[in-house]
Every structure is written in C-alpha cells, then in structure tokens.
mmCIF file of C-alpha atoms in Angstrom:
data_model
loop_
_atom_site.group_PDB
_atom_site.id
_atom_site.type_symbol
_atom_site.label_atom_id
_atom_site.label_comp_id
_atom_site.label_asym_id
_atom_site.label_seq_id
_atom_site.Cartn_x
_atom_site.Cartn_y
_atom_site.Cartn_z
ATOM 1 C CA UNK G 2 52.689 -34.812 -48.884
ATOM 2 C CA UNK G 3 54.593 -33.806 -45.746
ATOM 3 C CA UNK G 4 51.839 -35.561 -43.819
ATOM 4 C CA UNK G 5 51.962 -38.736 -45.909
ATOM 5 C CA UNK G 6 54.057 -40.580 -43.328
ATOM 6 C CA UNK G 7 51.725 -39.429 -40.580
ATOM 7 C CA UNK G 8 51.066 -41.869 -37.754
ATOM 8 C CA UNK G 9 47.542 -40.456 -37.693
ATOM 9 C CA UNK G 10 46.468 -42.832 -40.482
ATOM 10 C CA UNK G 11 47.127 -46.079 -38.604
ATOM 11 C CA UNK G 12 44.690 -48.595 -37.052
ATOM 12 C CA UNK G 13 41.541 -47.145 -38.599
ATOM 13 C CA UNK G 14 38.317 -49.127 -38.898
ATOM 14 C CA UNK G 15 35.827 -46.405 -39.706
ATOM 15 C CA UNK G 16 35.486 -42.906 -41.095
ATOM 16 C CA UNK G 17 33.030 -40.182 -40.174
ATOM 17 C CA UNK G 18 32.649 -37.678 -42.981
ATOM 18 C CA UNK G 19 31.233 -34.204 -42.850
ATOM 19 C CA UNK G 20 29.225 -33.597 -46.028
ATOM 20 C CA UNK G 21 28.964 -29.940 -46.995
ATOM 21 C CA UNK G 22 32.467 -28.705 -47.870
ATOM 22 C CA UNK G 23 33.876 -32.264 -47.943
ATOM 23 C CA UNK G 24 31.699 -34.179 -50.417
ATOM 24 C CA UNK G 25 30.128 -31.195 -52.140
ATOM 25 C CA UNK G 26 29.554 -27.443 -51.952
ATOM 26 C CA UNK G 27 25.860 -26.683 -51.521
ATOM 27 C CA UNK G 28 24.113 -24.086 -53.668
ATOM 28 C CA UNK G 29 20.755 -22.854 -54.931
ATOM 29 C CA UNK G 30 21.167 -25.129 -57.968
ATOM 30 C CA UNK G 31 21.586 -28.151 -55.681
ATOM 31 C CA UNK G 32 25.347 -27.736 -55.437
ATOM 32 C CA UNK G 33 28.460 -29.280 -56.952
ATOM 33 C CA UNK G 34 30.499 -32.315 -55.921
ATOM 34 C CA UNK G 35 34.094 -31.615 -54.862
ATOM 35 C CA UNK G 36 36.549 -33.229 -57.294
ATOM 36 C CA UNK G 37 37.384 -36.858 -56.512
ATOM 37 C CA UNK G 38 34.966 -37.127 -53.582
ATOM 38 C CA UNK G 39 32.433 -39.554 -55.103
ATOM 39 C CA UNK G 40 35.294 -41.853 -56.146
ATOM 40 C CA UNK G 41 36.799 -41.518 -52.637
ATOM 41 C CA UNK G 42 33.512 -42.723 -51.069
ATOM 42 C CA UNK G 43 33.512 -45.720 -53.450
ATOM 43 C CA UNK G 44 37.109 -46.543 -52.481
ATOM 44 C CA UNK G 45 36.333 -46.337 -48.750
ATOM 45 C CA UNK G 46 33.489 -48.825 -49.181
ATOM 46 C CA UNK G 47 35.519 -51.149 -51.401
ATOM 47 C CA UNK G 48 38.301 -51.206 -48.785
ATOM 48 C CA UNK G 49 35.981 -52.611 -46.113
ATOM 49 C CA UNK G 50 36.275 -49.520 -43.905
ATOM 50 C CA UNK G 51 33.019 -48.458 -42.291
ATOM 51 C CA UNK G 52 31.549 -45.130 -43.282
ATOM 52 C CA UNK G 53 29.052 -42.771 -41.666
ATOM 53 C CA UNK G 54 28.177 -39.252 -42.764
ATOM 54 C CA UNK G 55 28.007 -36.960 -39.752
ATOM 55 C CA UNK G 56 26.330 -33.788 -40.913
ATOM 56 C CA UNK G 57 24.689 -30.706 -39.446
ATOM 57 C CA UNK G 58 22.574 -30.464 -42.607
ATOM 58 C CA UNK G 59 19.133 -29.149 -41.641
ATOM 59 C CA UNK G 60 17.755 -27.802 -44.916
ATOM 60 C CA UNK G 61 16.276 -31.130 -46.026
ATOM 61 C CA UNK G 62 14.935 -34.415 -44.702
ATOM 62 C CA UNK G 63 17.517 -37.190 -44.696
ATOM 63 C CA UNK G 64 15.634 -38.913 -47.530
ATOM 64 C CA UNK G 65 15.804 -35.870 -49.813
ATOM 65 C CA UNK G 66 19.367 -35.133 -48.788
ATOM 66 C CA UNK G 67 20.431 -38.678 -49.713
ATOM 67 C CA UNK G 68 18.495 -38.503 -52.976
ATOM 68 C CA UNK G 69 20.459 -35.365 -53.874
ATOM 69 C CA UNK G 70 23.798 -36.965 -52.943
ATOM 70 C CA UNK G 71 22.985 -40.082 -54.980
ATOM 71 C CA UNK G 72 22.133 -37.904 -57.991
ATOM 72 C CA UNK G 73 25.644 -36.416 -57.655
ATOM 73 C CA UNK G 74 27.154 -39.906 -57.811
ATOM 74 C CA UNK G 75 27.598 -40.657 -54.084
ATOM 75 C CA UNK G 76 26.795 -44.241 -53.057
ATOM 76 C CA UNK G 77 25.115 -43.399 -49.736
ATOM 77 C CA UNK G 78 22.009 -44.710 -47.928
ATOM 78 C CA UNK G 79 19.798 -42.979 -45.330
ATOM 79 C CA UNK G 80 21.137 -45.347 -42.643
ATOM 80 C CA UNK G 81 24.624 -43.964 -43.292
ATOM 81 C CA UNK G 82 23.583 -40.406 -42.367
ATOM 82 C CA UNK G 83 23.630 -39.059 -38.809
ATOM 83 C CA UNK G 84 21.801 -35.716 -38.846
ATOM 84 C CA UNK G 85 20.445 -33.358 -36.166
ATOM 85 C CA UNK G 86 16.686 -33.490 -36.850
ATOM 86 C CA UNK G 87 16.115 -37.174 -35.948
ATOM 87 C CA UNK G 88 18.334 -36.712 -32.863
ATOM 88 C CA UNK G 89 16.272 -33.652 -31.871
ATOM 89 C CA UNK G 90 13.022 -35.629 -32.258
ATOM 90 C CA UNK G 91 14.329 -38.293 -29.848
ATOM 91 C CA UNK G 92 15.214 -35.578 -27.328
ATOM 92 C CA UNK G 93 11.823 -33.831 -27.672
ATOM 93 C CA UNK G 94 9.972 -37.121 -27.062
ATOM 94 C CA UNK G 95 12.175 -38.071 -24.086
ATOM 95 C CA UNK G 96 11.498 -34.747 -22.405
ATOM 96 C CA UNK G 97 7.860 -34.207 -23.380
ATOM 97 C CA UNK G 98 8.742 -31.022 -25.273
ATOM 98 C CA UNK G 99 6.434 -29.469 -27.860
ATOM 99 C CA UNK G 100 8.442 -27.361 -30.282
ATOM 100 C CA UNK G 101 7.820 -24.137 -32.084
ATOM 101 C CA UNK G 102 9.878 -24.755 -35.241
ATOM 102 C CA UNK G 103 12.038 -22.080 -36.811
ATOM 103 C CA UNK G 104 13.531 -24.301 -39.500
ATOM 104 C CA UNK G 105 13.769 -24.647 -43.261
ATOM 105 C CA UNK G 106 10.406 -25.520 -44.881
ATOM 106 C CA UNK G 107 11.955 -28.666 -46.360
ATOM 107 C CA UNK G 108 12.920 -29.961 -42.894
ATOM 108 C CA UNK G 109 9.392 -29.790 -41.412
ATOM 109 C CA UNK G 110 8.459 -33.392 -42.422
ATOM 110 C CA UNK G 111 11.167 -34.719 -40.035
ATOM 111 C CA UNK G 112 8.968 -33.434 -37.163
ATOM 112 C CA UNK G 113 5.696 -34.942 -38.465
ATOM 113 C CA UNK G 114 5.300 -37.307 -35.468
ATOM 114 C CA UNK G 115 5.969 -34.593 -32.874
ATOM 115 C CA UNK G 116 3.226 -32.738 -30.983
ATOM 116 C CA UNK G 117 3.594 -29.043 -31.822
ATOM 117 C CA UNK G 118 0.468 -27.687 -30.095
ATOM 118 C CA UNK G 119 0.942 -25.054 -27.378
ATOM 119 C CA UNK G 120 4.770 -25.018 -27.707
ATOM 120 C CA UNK G 121 7.000 -25.145 -24.627
ATOM 121 C CA UNK G 122 10.336 -24.822 -26.463
ATOM 122 C CA UNK G 123 11.847 -23.428 -29.655
ATOM 123 C CA UNK G 124 13.770 -25.564 -32.156
ATOM 124 C CA UNK G 125 16.105 -23.638 -34.430
ATOM 125 C CA UNK G 126 17.594 -25.034 -37.641
ATOM 126 C CA UNK G 127 19.294 -23.556 -40.684
ATOM 127 C CA UNK G 128 16.136 -21.806 -41.871
ATOM 128 C CA UNK G 129 17.879 -19.855 -44.691
ATOM 129 C CA UNK G 130 15.253 -17.517 -46.204
ATOM 130 C CA UNK G 131 12.946 -18.175 -43.226
ATOM 131 C CA UNK G 132 15.311 -16.221 -40.960
ATOM 132 C CA UNK G 133 13.188 -13.098 -41.291
ATOM 133 C CA UNK G 134 12.875 -10.478 -38.576
ATOM 134 C CA UNK G 135 9.228 -11.491 -38.078
ATOM 135 C CA UNK G 136 10.094 -15.181 -37.632
ATOM 136 C CA UNK G 137 12.994 -14.501 -35.284
ATOM 137 C CA UNK G 138 10.852 -12.113 -33.281
ATOM 138 C CA UNK G 139 8.073 -14.702 -32.979
ATOM 139 C CA UNK G 140 10.580 -17.240 -31.607
ATOM 140 C CA UNK G 141 11.970 -14.558 -29.274
ATOM 141 C CA UNK G 142 8.517 -13.702 -27.883
ATOM 142 C CA UNK G 143 7.741 -17.343 -27.183
ATOM 143 C CA UNK G 144 11.048 -17.845 -25.359
ATOM 144 C CA UNK G 145 10.931 -14.636 -23.365
ATOM 145 C CA UNK G 146 7.389 -15.540 -22.235
ATOM 146 C CA UNK G 147 8.479 -18.883 -20.749
ATOM 147 C CA UNK G 148 9.298 -19.356 -17.048
ATOM 148 C CA UNK G 149 12.189 -21.607 -18.044
ATOM 149 C CA UNK G 150 12.979 -20.920 -21.703
ATOM 150 C CA UNK G 151 14.200 -23.948 -23.680
ATOM 151 C CA UNK G 152 16.041 -23.255 -26.933
ATOM 152 C CA UNK G 153 17.247 -26.250 -28.954
ATOM 153 C CA UNK G 154 19.585 -25.511 -31.845
ATOM 154 C CA UNK G 155 20.342 -27.982 -34.639
ATOM 155 C CA UNK G 156 24.021 -27.072 -34.753
ATOM 156 C CA UNK G 157 25.967 -23.918 -33.954
ATOM 157 C CA UNK G 158 27.970 -23.294 -37.116
ATOM 158 C CA UNK G 159 28.838 -19.679 -37.865
ATOM 159 C CA UNK G 160 28.857 -19.909 -41.648
ATOM 160 C CA UNK G 161 29.169 -22.399 -44.475
ATOM 161 C CA UNK G 162 30.149 -22.247 -48.113
ATOM 162 C CA UNK G 163 27.736 -22.331 -51.022
ATOM 163 C CA UNK G 164 28.707 -22.159 -54.677
ATOM 164 C CA UNK G 165 28.143 -18.371 -54.685
ATOM 165 C CA UNK G 166 29.994 -17.639 -51.434
ATOM 166 C CA UNK G 167 29.755 -17.890 -47.650
ATOM 167 C CA UNK G 168 26.347 -17.994 -45.940
ATOM 168 C CA UNK G 169 25.366 -17.231 -42.344
ATOM 169 C CA UNK G 170 24.596 -20.444 -40.472
ATOM 170 C CA UNK G 171 22.223 -21.301 -37.627
ATOM 171 C CA UNK G 172 24.760 -20.424 -34.907
ATOM 172 C CA UNK G 173 24.531 -16.703 -35.651
ATOM 173 C CA UNK G 174 20.761 -16.740 -35.058
ATOM 174 C CA UNK G 175 21.142 -19.027 -32.038
ATOM 175 C CA UNK G 176 23.461 -16.430 -30.464
ATOM 176 C CA UNK G 177 20.939 -13.661 -31.187
ATOM 177 C CA UNK G 178 18.164 -15.525 -29.323
ATOM 178 C CA UNK G 179 20.524 -16.544 -26.493
ATOM 179 C CA UNK G 180 21.503 -12.911 -26.034
ATOM 180 C CA UNK G 181 17.987 -11.482 -26.256
ATOM 181 C CA UNK G 182 16.463 -14.063 -23.882
ATOM 182 C CA UNK G 183 19.484 -14.573 -21.601
ATOM 183 C CA UNK G 184 19.223 -18.327 -22.240
ATOM 184 C CA UNK G 185 21.791 -21.029 -23.109
ATOM 185 C CA UNK G 186 20.830 -23.025 -26.179
ATOM 186 C CA UNK G 187 21.145 -26.810 -26.129
ATOM 187 C CA UNK G 188 22.972 -27.894 -29.265
ATOM 188 C CA UNK G 189 21.924 -31.066 -31.091
ATOM 189 C CA UNK G 190 24.446 -31.764 -33.842
ATOM 190 C CA UNK G 191 28.185 -31.155 -34.095
ATOM 191 C CA UNK G 192 30.128 -30.340 -31.926
ATOM 192 C CA UNK G 193 27.916 -31.866 -29.202
ATOM 193 C CA UNK G 194 29.520 -34.957 -27.688
ATOM 194 C CA UNK G 195 26.252 -36.925 -27.675
ATOM 195 C CA UNK G 196 25.860 -36.364 -31.397
ATOM 196 C CA UNK G 197 29.349 -37.671 -32.235
ATOM 197 C CA UNK G 198 28.781 -40.588 -29.869
ATOM 198 C CA UNK G 199 25.573 -41.573 -31.647
ATOM 199 C CA UNK G 200 27.369 -41.347 -35.030
ATOM 200 C CA UNK G 201 30.119 -43.621 -33.664
ATOM 201 C CA UNK G 202 27.488 -46.039 -32.334
ATOM 202 C CA UNK G 203 25.885 -46.188 -35.794
ATOM 203 C CA UNK G 204 29.358 -46.688 -37.280
ATOM 204 C CA UNK G 205 29.967 -49.495 -34.762
ATOM 205 C CA UNK G 206 33.555 -48.418 -34.135
ATOM 206 C CA UNK G 207 35.203 -47.068 -30.937
ATOM 207 C CA UNK G 208 36.508 -43.475 -31.125
ATOM 208 C CA UNK G 209 40.182 -44.460 -31.139
ATOM 209 C CA UNK G 210 39.626 -46.475 -34.348
ATOM 210 C CA UNK G 211 37.721 -43.719 -36.159
ATOM 211 C CA UNK G 212 38.769 -40.610 -38.041
ATOM 212 C CA UNK G 213 36.521 -37.585 -38.625
ATOM 213 C CA UNK G 214 37.106 -35.605 -41.824
ATOM 214 C CA UNK G 215 35.610 -32.117 -42.021
ATOM 215 C CA UNK G 216 36.030 -28.539 -43.228
ATOM 216 C CA UNK G 217 34.936 -26.889 -39.964
ATOM 217 C CA UNK G 218 37.870 -26.482 -37.563
ATOM 218 C CA UNK G 219 35.685 -26.052 -34.458
ATOM 219 C CA UNK G 220 32.593 -28.184 -35.039
ATOM 220 C CA UNK G 221 34.112 -31.065 -37.019
ATOM 221 C CA UNK G 222 37.744 -31.239 -35.897
ATOM 222 C CA UNK G 223 37.450 -29.891 -32.344
ATOM 223 C CA UNK G 224 34.219 -31.773 -31.638
ATOM 224 C CA UNK G 225 35.600 -35.103 -32.852
ATOM 225 C CA UNK G 226 38.883 -34.738 -30.954
ATOM 226 C CA UNK G 227 36.952 -34.086 -27.724
ATOM 227 C CA UNK G 228 35.367 -37.519 -28.217
ATOM 228 C CA UNK G 229 38.759 -39.207 -28.528
ATOM 229 C CA UNK G 230 38.776 -39.431 -32.316
ATOM 230 C CA UNK G 231 41.458 -38.320 -34.715
ATOM 231 C CA UNK G 232 40.289 -35.537 -37.010
ATOM 232 C CA UNK G 233 41.490 -34.110 -40.303
ATOM 233 C CA UNK G 234 40.703 -30.758 -41.840
ATOM 234 C CA UNK G 235 40.280 -30.634 -45.608
ATOM 235 C CA UNK G 236 41.342 -27.521 -47.491
ATOM 236 C CA UNK G 237 37.984 -27.461 -49.307
ATOM 237 C CA UNK G 238 34.581 -25.999 -48.424
ATOM 238 C CA UNK G 239 34.813 -23.127 -45.994
ATOM 239 C CA UNK G 240 38.417 -23.888 -45.017
ATOM 240 C CA UNK G 241 40.442 -20.687 -44.747
ATOM 241 C CA UNK G 242 44.232 -20.471 -44.310
ATOM 242 C CA UNK G 243 43.699 -18.696 -40.967
ATOM 243 C CA UNK G 244 42.212 -21.982 -39.633
ATOM 244 C CA UNK G 245 45.771 -23.332 -39.487
ATOM 245 C CA UNK G 246 46.580 -20.828 -36.716
ATOM 246 C CA UNK G 247 43.513 -21.644 -34.620
ATOM 247 C CA UNK G 248 44.370 -20.960 -30.956
ATOM 248 C CA UNK G 249 42.571 -24.032 -29.527
ATOM 249 C CA UNK G 250 42.105 -26.663 -32.215
ATOM 250 C CA UNK G 251 44.932 -28.476 -33.983
ATOM 251 C CA UNK G 252 43.839 -31.144 -36.489
ATOM 252 C CA UNK G 253 45.764 -34.420 -36.577
ATOM 253 C CA UNK G 254 46.537 -33.502 -40.178
ATOM 254 C CA UNK G 255 45.562 -31.159 -42.991
ATOM 255 C CA UNK G 256 44.728 -32.708 -46.348
ATOM 256 C CA UNK G 257 43.946 -30.925 -49.591
ATOM 257 C CA UNK G 258 40.697 -32.843 -50.047
ATOM 258 C CA UNK G 259 38.873 -36.051 -49.178
ATOM 259 C CA UNK G 260 40.518 -37.974 -52.036
ATOM 260 C CA UNK G 261 43.986 -37.246 -50.641
ATOM 261 C CA UNK G 262 42.930 -38.292 -47.115
ATOM 262 C CA UNK G 263 41.561 -41.572 -48.461
ATOM 263 C CA UNK G 264 44.791 -42.218 -50.429
ATOM 264 C CA UNK G 265 46.856 -41.918 -47.255
ATOM 265 C CA UNK G 266 44.453 -43.947 -45.084
ATOM 266 C CA UNK G 267 44.238 -46.799 -47.603
ATOM 267 C CA UNK G 268 48.045 -46.957 -47.877
ATOM 268 C CA UNK G 269 48.155 -47.700 -44.132
ATOM 269 C CA UNK G 270 45.464 -50.397 -44.107
#
C-alpha cells in the first residue's frame, strides 16, 4: 500500500510478465495458479494494455506450455509468449550451428527443423531429470573436444519454485560446464538484452512505456531495468525477503502479487 502512490505506474502501454512464480507455481502435477493471477490477466486485456509473457520456460514447447496455462484459466495465445527455444533456433540457423541438445525431453520438438548431425555446439536447457552425470559428462566431452567450444544456455537462473519446494535451474549446470571447459556460455533468455528486446518488439511498445513483472530479482528485474524498462518484483514464487537487500538490483516497486500490481497500474491509466 505504501507503494500505491508510486510514480512507477504512470504512462504504461504494455506489460511483460514472467510466468513461473507470477502466474503459477510449477509442479509435477502441472502446477497451481497463484491466487488472482488469471483474473489479473483478464483485466489487463480488458483495459487495452498490451501483454506479452516473457519466460525462461524450457521444459515444454510453447504450444504445450500455452495449453497448460489455458487449462488453468489463463487467456493466453502462443503469439503472446516469448521463450528461449525459438530464439535459440534463430541464432543456431544464423550461425550455422548444429547443436547437441541437453534439454528436457518435452522441449526437443522445438528443434525439429534444426540440423543436429555432427554437433559443433551444445545447447543447454532446464533438463530436470535429464541432468544426469552421464548426460552432463557427454556434453562436457563434446565441448572440451572443440577448438572453439560454443555453449548456448537457455537462461541462467539459479533455482525456481515448484509446489514441493525449490529446484535447481539451468544456470547451476551452465556454471559447471563453463568451469570444466573454461568457456563462457552465451545466454538466450532472461536476462539477455536481446531477449528482452525481442519481447518488447513483439509487444510493440518502447521500453520506457513497458513494465516487467517477475519473481526473479536478477533475471527479471535486473534484466528489464538494463533495457530501460521499469520492473516490479512480486512477493510470490521464489521471492525471498533477502531479495529486498540485493546489493545491485532495486526494483521500481515490490508488490504482493500480480493482482495487486494490476490494481495499481489500472488506477493510473
């Protein structure tokens, strides 16, 4: 409520929303919507504000991801989702790269059109149960055997929240391969500037008229602010009170959840 008079809510034309931890908490059972979030998405659309989901989700194709969100009551289309896999495919094609995939089984169809013979790079996603020692070691051996190792990571998150607790994210495994191979990964996804810029382009709104809402202080809030956007942190998902003392990143505001953020934004329209 202290933030309700915040100047941060003014002159907004579009919202970028993180998904996991903002709209819902993922889980083995498919996950659970966060209270008020489906209604908040409806209110955003009814208000005429533009909306784009900007997610690092890499455990499903966009089609299946959207199907799951719709089943939870979210009025979202595939075109409204900016996700790392399609962005990675564009990059692979541009650079003539043939990936060895260490990703979730359900993400593999996103790479159907990509040549994967005789790989000359490794693409890492949130592989969950596929992050076995054998699979990591196979990726390591490929990289270490290359003259110029190329490691592409679909995000660099440290952990995320599922219904049964926190889970290690792709960034932890990315760091392991970086360290073992003495290579710098190229990140496709948040907080990469190019990724936010393509989400803004799909939104059709300049950064100063957009607000990013996320639960990840570094990847959502920090990444968006570096692109000239305002950014809010929700106190849902993997938010922890210690985030409010982050040494580098200061959100434009904290809100208890997406519904509260939308209340404030709509009051200023």
